[in-house]
Structures are given as C-alpha cells and as structure tokens.
CSV table of C-alpha atoms in Angstrom, one decimal:
chain,number,residue,atom,x,y,z
A,1,MET,CA,0.0,0.0,0.0
A,2,LEU,CA,1.3,3.4,-1.0
A,3,LEU,CA,0.1,6.8,0.0
A,4,PRO,CA,1.9,10.1,-0.8
A,5,PRO,CA,2.9,12.0,2.4
A,6,SER,CA,0.6,14.9,1.4
A,7,LEU,CA,-2.4,12.6,1.6
A,8,LEU,CA,-1.6,11.7,5.2
A,9,SER,CA,-2.0,15.2,6.5
A,10,GLU,CA,-4.9,15.7,9.0
A,11,LYS,CA,-6.2,18.3,6.6
A,12,ARG,CA,-6.7,15.8,3.8
A,13,GLU,CA,-9.5,13.2,3.6
A,14,PHE,CA,-8.2,9.7,4.1
A,15,ARG,CA,-9.4,7.2,1.4
A,16,ALA,CA,-8.8,3.5,1.2
A,17,HIS,CA,-8.6,1.9,-2.3
A,18,ARG,CA,-8.1,-1.6,-3.6
A,19,ARG,CA,-6.1,-1.9,-6.8
A,20,MET,CA,-4.4,-4.9,-8.6
A,21,ALA,CA,-1.0,-4.3,-10.1
A,22,MET,CA,-0.7,-5.9,-13.5
A,23,THR,CA,2.9,-5.0,-14.1
A,24,PRO,CA,5.8,-4.7,-11.6
A,25,ASP,CA,6.0,-1.2,-10.1
A,26,CYS,CA,8.2,-1.8,-7.1
A,27,VAL,CA,11.4,-3.6,-6.3
A,28,PRO,CA,12.6,-5.3,-3.1
A,29,LEU,CA,13.8,-3.1,-0.2
A,30,GLN,CA,17.4,-4.3,-0.6
A,31,ASN,CA,17.6,-2.5,-4.0
A,32,VAL,CA,18.3,0.8,-2.2
A,33,ASP,CA,21.5,2.4,-3.2
A,34,HIS,CA,22.5,3.8,0.2
A,35,VAL,CA,21.3,4.3,3.8
A,36,GLY,CA,19.5,7.5,3.0
A,37,GLN,CA,17.1,5.7,0.7
A,38,LEU,CA,16.5,3.0,3.3
A,39,ILE,CA,15.6,5.6,5.9
A,40,VAL,CA,13.2,7.4,3.5
A,41,ALA,CA,11.5,4.1,2.6
A,42,ALA,CA,11.2,3.0,6.2
A,43,ALA,CA,9.6,6.3,7.1
A,44,ASP,CA,7.2,6.2,4.3
A,45,ILE,CA,6.1,2.7,5.2
A,46,MET,CA,5.6,3.4,8.9
A,47,ASN,CA,3.8,6.7,8.0
A,48,VAL,CA,1.3,4.6,6.0
A,49,HIS,CA,1.2,2.0,8.7
A,50,THR,CA,0.2,4.6,11.3
A,51,ALA,CA,-2.4,6.1,9.1
A,52,ILE,CA,-4.0,2.7,8.5
A,53,ALA,CA,-3.9,1.8,12.2
A,54,LYS,CA,-5.5,5.1,13.3
A,55,THR,CA,-8.0,5.5,10.5
A,56,CYS,CA,-9.0,2.0,9.6
A,57,ASN,CA,-8.0,0.2,12.9
A,58,ILE,CA,-6.0,-2.2,10.7
A,59,LEU,CA,-2.7,-3.7,12.1
A,60,HIS,CA,-0.4,-5.1,9.6
A,61,ARG,CA,1.2,-7.7,11.9
A,62,SER,CA,3.9,-8.9,9.5
A,63,ILE,CA,6.6,-6.2,9.0
A,64,SER,CA,9.6,-7.8,7.4
A,65,VAL,CA,12.3,-7.2,4.8
A,66,ASN,CA,10.2,-9.1,2.2
A,67,ASN,CA,7.1,-7.0,2.8
A,68,MET,CA,8.8,-3.7,2.4
A,69,LEU,CA,9.3,-2.5,-1.2
A,70,ILE,CA,10.5,0.6,-2.8
A,71,THR,CA,9.6,2.6,-5.9
A,72,LYS,CA,12.5,4.4,-7.5
A,73,LEU,CA,11.8,7.9,-8.5
A,74,PRO,CA,13.7,10.6,-10.5
A,75,GLU,CA,16.6,12.4,-8.9
A,76,ASN,CA,17.7,9.3,-6.9
A,77,LYS,CA,14.6,9.5,-4.7
A,78,VAL,CA,12.6,6.5,-3.5
A,79,ARG,CA,9.3,5.9,-1.9
A,80,GLY,CA,8.5,3.0,0.5
A,81,VAL,CA,5.7,0.6,-0.1
A,82,LEU,CA,4.1,-1.8,2.4
A,83,ILE,CA,2.6,-5.0,1.0
A,84,GLU,CA,1.2,-8.3,2.1
A,85,PHE,CA,-1.8,-7.7,4.3
A,86,ASP,CA,-2.6,-11.4,4.6
A,87,CYS,CA,-2.0,-11.3,8.3
A,88,ALA,CA,-3.6,-7.9,8.9
A,89,LYS,CA,-6.4,-7.7,11.4
A,90,ASP,CA,-9.0,-5.2,12.4
A,91,ILE,CA,-7.8,-4.5,15.9
A,92,SER,CA,-11.2,-3.0,16.9
A,93,LYS,CA,-12.7,-6.4,16.5
A,94,VAL,CA,-10.0,-8.5,18.2
A,95,ASP,CA,-11.3,-10.5,21.2
A,96,CYS,CA,-8.9,-9.6,24.0
A,97,LYS,CA,-9.8,-12.8,25.8
A,98,THR,CA,-8.5,-14.9,22.9
A,99,ARG,CA,-4.8,-15.8,22.9
A,100,PRO,CA,-3.3,-14.1,19.8
A,101,GLU,CA,-1.8,-16.3,17.1
A,102,ARG,CA,1.8,-16.1,15.9
A,103,THR,CA,2.4,-14.2,12.6
A,104,GLY,CA,5.4,-13.1,10.7
A,105,THR,CA,9.0,-14.2,10.2
A,106,TYR,CA,11.2,-15.1,13.2
A,107,PRO,CA,14.0,-12.6,12.8
A,108,TYR,CA,11.6,-9.7,12.6
A,109,MET,CA,8.8,-10.9,14.9
A,110,SER,CA,8.1,-9.0,18.2
A,111,ILE,CA,8.8,-10.8,21.4
A,112,ASN,CA,5.1,-11.0,22.3
A,113,ASN,CA,4.4,-12.5,18.9
A,114,LEU,CA,7.1,-15.1,19.2
A,115,GLU,CA,5.9,-16.2,22.6
A,116,ILE,CA,2.2,-15.9,21.7
A,117,SER,CA,1.8,-14.0,24.9
A,118,ASN,CA,-1.6,-12.7,26.2
A,119,VAL,CA,-0.5,-9.1,25.9
A,120,LYS,CA,-2.7,-7.4,23.3
A,121,ARG,CA,-1.1,-6.8,19.9
A,122,THR,CA,-0.7,-3.1,19.1
A,123,GLN,CA,1.2,-0.8,16.7
A,124,LEU,CA,4.3,-1.3,19.0
A,125,ASP,CA,4.6,-4.9,17.8
A,126,ASP,CA,5.0,-3.7,14.3
A,127,TRP,CA,7.4,-1.0,15.4
A,128,GLU,CA,9.4,-3.6,17.2
A,129,SER,CA,9.6,-5.6,14.0
A,130,LEU,CA,10.8,-2.5,12.1
A,131,ILE,CA,13.6,-2.1,14.6
A,132,TYR,CA,14.6,-5.7,14.0
A,133,VAL,CA,14.5,-5.1,10.2
A,134,LEU,CA,16.9,-2.2,10.5
A,135,CYS,CA,19.1,-4.1,12.9
A,136,TRP,CA,19.3,-7.0,10.5
A,137,LEU,CA,20.1,-4.8,7.5
A,138,GLY,CA,22.6,-2.7,9.5
A,139,THR,CA,24.4,-5.8,10.5
A,140,THR,CA,24.3,-7.9,7.3
A,141,GLY,CA,24.1,-5.2,4.6
A,142,ILE,CA,21.3,-3.0,3.2
A,143,ASN,CA,21.8,-4.2,-0.3
A,144,GLN,CA,23.3,-7.1,-2.3
A,145,ASP,CA,26.7,-5.3,-2.8
A,146,ASP,CA,27.1,-4.8,1.0
A,147,GLU,CA,25.9,-8.3,1.7
A,148,LYS,CA,28.7,-9.7,-0.5
A,149,LEU,CA,31.3,-8.0,1.6
A,150,PHE,CA,29.9,-9.0,4.9
A,151,ASP,CA,28.0,-12.3,4.7
A,152,ARG,CA,28.5,-13.2,8.4
A,153,ALA,CA,25.1,-13.2,10.3
A,154,ASP,CA,25.7,-16.7,11.5
A,155,GLY,CA,28.8,-15.6,13.5
A,156,LEU,CA,27.0,-12.6,15.2
A,157,PRO,CA,24.7,-12.4,18.1
A,158,ILE,CA,21.9,-11.3,15.8
A,159,GLY,CA,22.3,-14.7,14.1
A,160,ASP,CA,20.4,-16.3,17.0
A,161,TRP,CA,17.2,-14.6,15.6
A,162,GLN,CA,17.3,-17.1,12.7
A,163,GLY,CA,16.7,-20.0,15.2
A,164,ILE,CA,14.2,-22.8,14.5
A,165,SER,CA,12.5,-22.4,17.9
A,166,PRO,CA,10.4,-19.2,18.4
A,167,GLU,CA,10.9,-19.5,22.1
A,168,LYS,CA,14.7,-19.4,21.7
A,169,VAL,CA,14.5,-16.5,19.4
A,170,ALA,CA,12.3,-14.6,21.9
A,171,THR,CA,14.8,-15.4,24.7
A,172,SER,CA,17.7,-14.1,22.6
A,173,LYS,CA,15.8,-10.9,21.8
A,174,ARG,CA,14.8,-10.3,25.4
A,175,ASP,CA,18.5,-10.8,26.5
A,176,LYS,CA,19.9,-8.5,23.8
A,177,LEU,CA,17.4,-5.7,24.3
A,178,GLN,CA,17.0,-5.9,28.1
A,179,THR,CA,19.4,-2.9,28.7
A,180,PRO,CA,20.9,-0.2,26.5
A,181,ASP,CA,24.4,-1.6,27.1
A,182,SER,CA,23.4,-5.0,26.0
A,183,PHE,CA,21.7,-3.6,22.9
A,184,VAL,CA,24.8,-1.5,22.0
A,185,ASN,CA,27.3,-4.3,22.7
A,186,ASN,CA,25.4,-7.1,20.9
A,187,ILE,CA,23.7,-5.3,18.1
A,188,LEU,CA,24.7,-1.7,17.4
A,189,ALA,CA,28.4,-2.4,17.8
A,190,LYS,CA,28.1,-5.0,15.1
A,191,PHE,CA,26.7,-2.6,12.4
A,192,LEU,CA,28.9,-2.5,9.3
A,193,LYS,CA,31.6,0.0,9.1
A,194,LEU,CA,30.6,1.4,5.7
A,195,PRO,CA,29.5,4.9,4.5
A,196,GLY,CA,26.2,5.9,6.0
A,197,TYR,CA,25.8,3.0,8.4
A,198,SER,CA,26.7,5.3,11.4
A,199,ARG,CA,23.6,7.3,10.7
A,200,LEU,CA,21.5,4.1,10.6
A,201,ARG,CA,23.1,3.0,13.8
A,202,ALA,CA,22.2,6.3,15.5
A,203,LEU,CA,18.6,6.2,14.2
A,204,VAL,CA,18.1,2.6,15.5
A,205,GLY,CA,19.5,3.6,18.8
A,206,VAL,CA,17.0,6.4,19.2
A,207,LEU,CA,14.1,4.2,18.1
A,208,TYR,CA,15.2,1.6,20.6
A,209,MET,CA,15.3,4.1,23.5
A,210,LYS,CA,11.9,5.6,22.5
A,211,MET,CA,10.4,2.1,22.5
A,212,PHE,CA,12.0,0.4,25.4
A,213,PHE,CA,13.3,3.2,27.7
A,214,ASN,CA,11.0,6.1,26.9
A,215,GLU,CA,11.7,8.8,29.5
A,216,SER,CA,8.1,9.9,29.6
A,217,TYR,CA,7.2,6.7,31.4
A,218,SER,CA,8.2,5.0,34.7
A,219,SER,CA,10.7,2.2,35.0
A,220,PHE,CA,7.9,-0.4,34.9
A,221,PHE,CA,7.6,0.5,31.2
A,222,HIS,CA,11.3,-0.1,30.6
A,223,GLY,CA,13.2,-3.1,29.2
A,224,THR,CA,12.0,-6.6,28.1
A,225,ILE,CA,11.7,-8.5,31.4
A,226,THR,CA,8.9,-8.4,33.9
A,227,LYS,CA,10.2,-6.8,37.1
A,228,ALA,CA,10.7,-8.9,40.2
A,229,LYS,CA,7.8,-8.9,42.6
A,230,PRO,CA,8.7,-6.4,45.3
A,231,LEU,CA,8.5,-7.3,49.0
A,232,LEU,CA,6.0,-5.4,51.0
A,233,VAL,CA,7.4,-3.8,54.1
A,234,GLU,CA,4.9,-4.0,56.9
A,235,GLU,CA,4.8,-1.1,59.3
A,236,ASP,CA,5.2,-2.2,62.9
A,237,ASP,CA,4.8,0.5,65.5
A,238,SER,CA,5.8,-1.9,68.3
A,239,ASP,CA,9.4,-2.0,67.1
A,240,GLU,CA,10.3,1.3,65.5
A,241,GLU,CA,14.1,0.8,66.1
A,242,THR,CA,14.3,-2.3,63.9
A,243,SER,CA,12.4,-0.8,61.0
A,244,SER,CA,14.5,1.0,58.3
A,245,PRO,CA,13.2,4.4,57.4
A,246,ASP,CA,14.6,3.9,53.9
A,247,SER,CA,12.7,0.7,53.3
A,248,PRO,CA,10.1,1.3,50.5
A,249,VAL,CA,6.4,0.5,50.9
A,250,TYR,CA,5.1,-0.6,47.5
A,251,GLN,CA,1.6,0.0,46.2
A,252,ASP,CA,-0.7,-2.9,45.4
A,253,GLU,CA,-0.4,-2.1,41.7
A,254,GLU,CA,3.3,-3.1,41.8
A,255,GLN,CA,2.4,-6.5,43.1
A,256,ASP,CA,0.3,-7.2,40.0
A,257,ASP,CA,2.1,-9.2,37.3
A,258,ASP,CA,0.6,-7.2,34.4
A,259,ALA,CA,1.6,-4.0,36.1
A,260,ARG,CA,5.3,-5.1,36.2
A,261,ASN,CA,5.3,-6.5,32.6
A,262,PRO,CA,6.9,-3.7,30.5
A,263,PHE,CA,5.2,-5.0,27.3
A,264,LYS,CA,1.8,-4.8,29.0
A,265,ARG,CA,2.4,-1.3,30.3
A,266,ARG,CA,3.6,-0.1,26.9
A,267,ALA,CA,0.7,-1.7,25.2
A,268,ASP,CA,-1.7,0.5,27.3
A,269,TYR,CA,0.0,3.6,25.8
A,270,ALA,CA,0.8,2.1,22.4
A,271,GLU,CA,-0.5,5.0,20.3
A,272,ASN,CA,1.4,7.6,22.2
A,273,ILE,CA,4.6,5.7,22.0
A,274,ALA,CA,4.1,4.9,18.3
A,275,ASP,CA,3.6,8.7,17.7
A,276,ASP,CA,7.0,9.3,19.4
A,277,LEU,CA,8.6,6.7,17.2
A,278,LEU,CA,7.0,8.1,14.0
A,279,LYS,CA,8.2,11.7,14.8
A,280,VAL,CA,11.8,10.4,15.1
A,281,LEU,CA,11.6,8.5,11.8
A,282,LEU,CA,10.0,11.4,9.9
A,283,LYS,CA,12.6,13.8,11.2
A,284,GLU,CA,15.3,11.5,9.9
A,285,ARG,CA,13.5,11.2,6.6
A,286,GLU,CA,13.7,14.9,6.0
A,287,LYS,CA,17.4,14.9,6.8
A,288,ALA,CA,17.9,11.9,4.4
A,289,LEU,CA,16.1,13.7,1.6
A,290,GLY,CA,18.4,16.6,2.0
A,291,ARG,CA,21.4,14.4,1.7
A,292,ILE,CA,19.9,12.7,-1.4
A,293,ARG,CA,19.2,16.0,-3.0
A,294,LYS,CA,22.8,17.2,-2.4
A,295,ARG,CA,24.2,14.0,-3.8
A,296,TYR,CA,22.1,14.3,-6.9
A,297,GLU,CA,23.2,17.9,-7.5
A,298,LYS,CA,26.8,16.8,-7.2
A,299,GLU,CA,26.3,14.1,-9.7
A,300,MET,CA,24.7,16.5,-12.1
A,301,GLU,CA,27.6,18.9,-11.7
A,302,ALA,CA,30.2,16.3,-12.3
A,303,PRO,CA,31.9,16.3,-15.8
A,304,LEU,CA,30.9,13.5,-18.1
C-alpha cells in the first residue's frame, strides 16, 4: 500500500482503495543504493502503517524485509511501499480474551508475537519488527553489494534470531534488548563500518530508546523482562528501632504481574509511544532527503 505523504495530513481526507498491479511497479527493499534511501523508505512505510492503524483500525502484523518494497523515482529518490496484508487484522474487533496467534518471520517478529503472549497486539509490535529489520540490514548489509562484503550473520549475536525455535529467538531478543548496554554491545556495535551506516546505527539507537526506555514513562515500562515482585514492608509500630526508614512501601499495583510487565504497560500507551517513534523517523526522513538532494546535485555537476 502506498500513499503520498501529502495525503496523510490531517487536513486531507483519508481514502482507502483496492487496486491490482498488473505490471511490476516496485522492487525489493534491498535495492536501495544507500542508507539515506533506506531511511526514507522505512519512514514512508511506517507513516502509512500509522495512518491505516489510526483511521482503519488495521494492524499489519507482518513487518519484514520481504514485505517492504521501494519505488524508484527521479533524482535518486525512492518511496517506500508496504505490501502483504494477509496477516492484517481489524484491531477494533480483536477478542482480548483470545490468545493471539503467531504471525510473521522469526528474525523480525516481536517478542510478544514469538511467545504468543496474552499481551494485546498493538502498533508497537510492528514498530518492534521495524527495529529488527533495521538491525538486520545494518548488520548484514542494506543491499546485495554490501551483503557480498559481509556475509556473516551466523557468526554474530543477531544470528540467533534465525533460530528454528520461536521460544529461543524470543529469549535471545529479550536478552539483547534488556538494557541499553546489552543492545549496544550485541547489536549496534556489530553494524557494518561502511559509509552511511553510522547514521542508521544512531537512528536505530534512538528508536530503541523511545520504544524500550521512553523517559516519559516509569521504570515499569522499561526493558524486556517483567520486574521482580517487590517485597511489601509492613509497618510495625511496636518495634520502631528495627524498621528501616529507607525501606520502600510498595503500592498494590506493583504487586500485580501485568503492572510489572513492560510489554503490557507499553501496550496500554501504544498509540502515544508509536507517535513518538514516527516523529523520530519522519525527522530523519527529511534529513535523508536533504542528503539525497545534495548527492544528486553533485552528480549533475560532475563532468561527463
């Protein structure tokens, strides 16, 4: 599905169309020439993804490299296209009491999806998948030329995400994304040392922090592991000397398993967090377009 950015403005009417392409109009995502084009394509796709989720209540549920295409435009520009809505679902009609089914491709599936957890599926599951897509491309190469130079996913921590067991893949992702240090050491530090990849690495780092360690929310929203159940400190007036004035007294809410599950907490504020993520991506899109424009101008000025 492809919508021009101008049509996604709140001032324009949103229209949903069904069309059948009789001739190829797009090429696979890994036909991008450089990181700038990848960022533009990813931003276009998640912009459309957000519009569909908000306006039509449709969640794609299968963000992956294979379902993200590009259309090449004049002046070295590209536009991202999101396809394959076979797994899409009307989230307004989802029965919250029914355990969600597993959808997608292991390396790009969200942790909730891999584990078939009872946490409701939201936009954040697809955003998590996007982060995995960018991590994969940043580590193994954004196009075939870069892949030929660094065909080494099996020897890297991210190679665990290709596992045959969804539970093991989920465990690997939990471990590598649990803390910023773990994410940097296991994933970001392994990005290719090629032109433009440092920008992709920085973008993925910001998206990760907005998703898993958003400063607008408490520590119960952070990370990938349910916090340990805190011990209640009972007040005992009969023995004031033995009680520690620094011992915390926790609220009942913090005793609840769901309240201490960061995925559950984030799901309750999914739209707000998704908006934060989209703002980051659209801002980087504009920067990337500026670099693409300068690159094209230099190419036009170069002598034949």
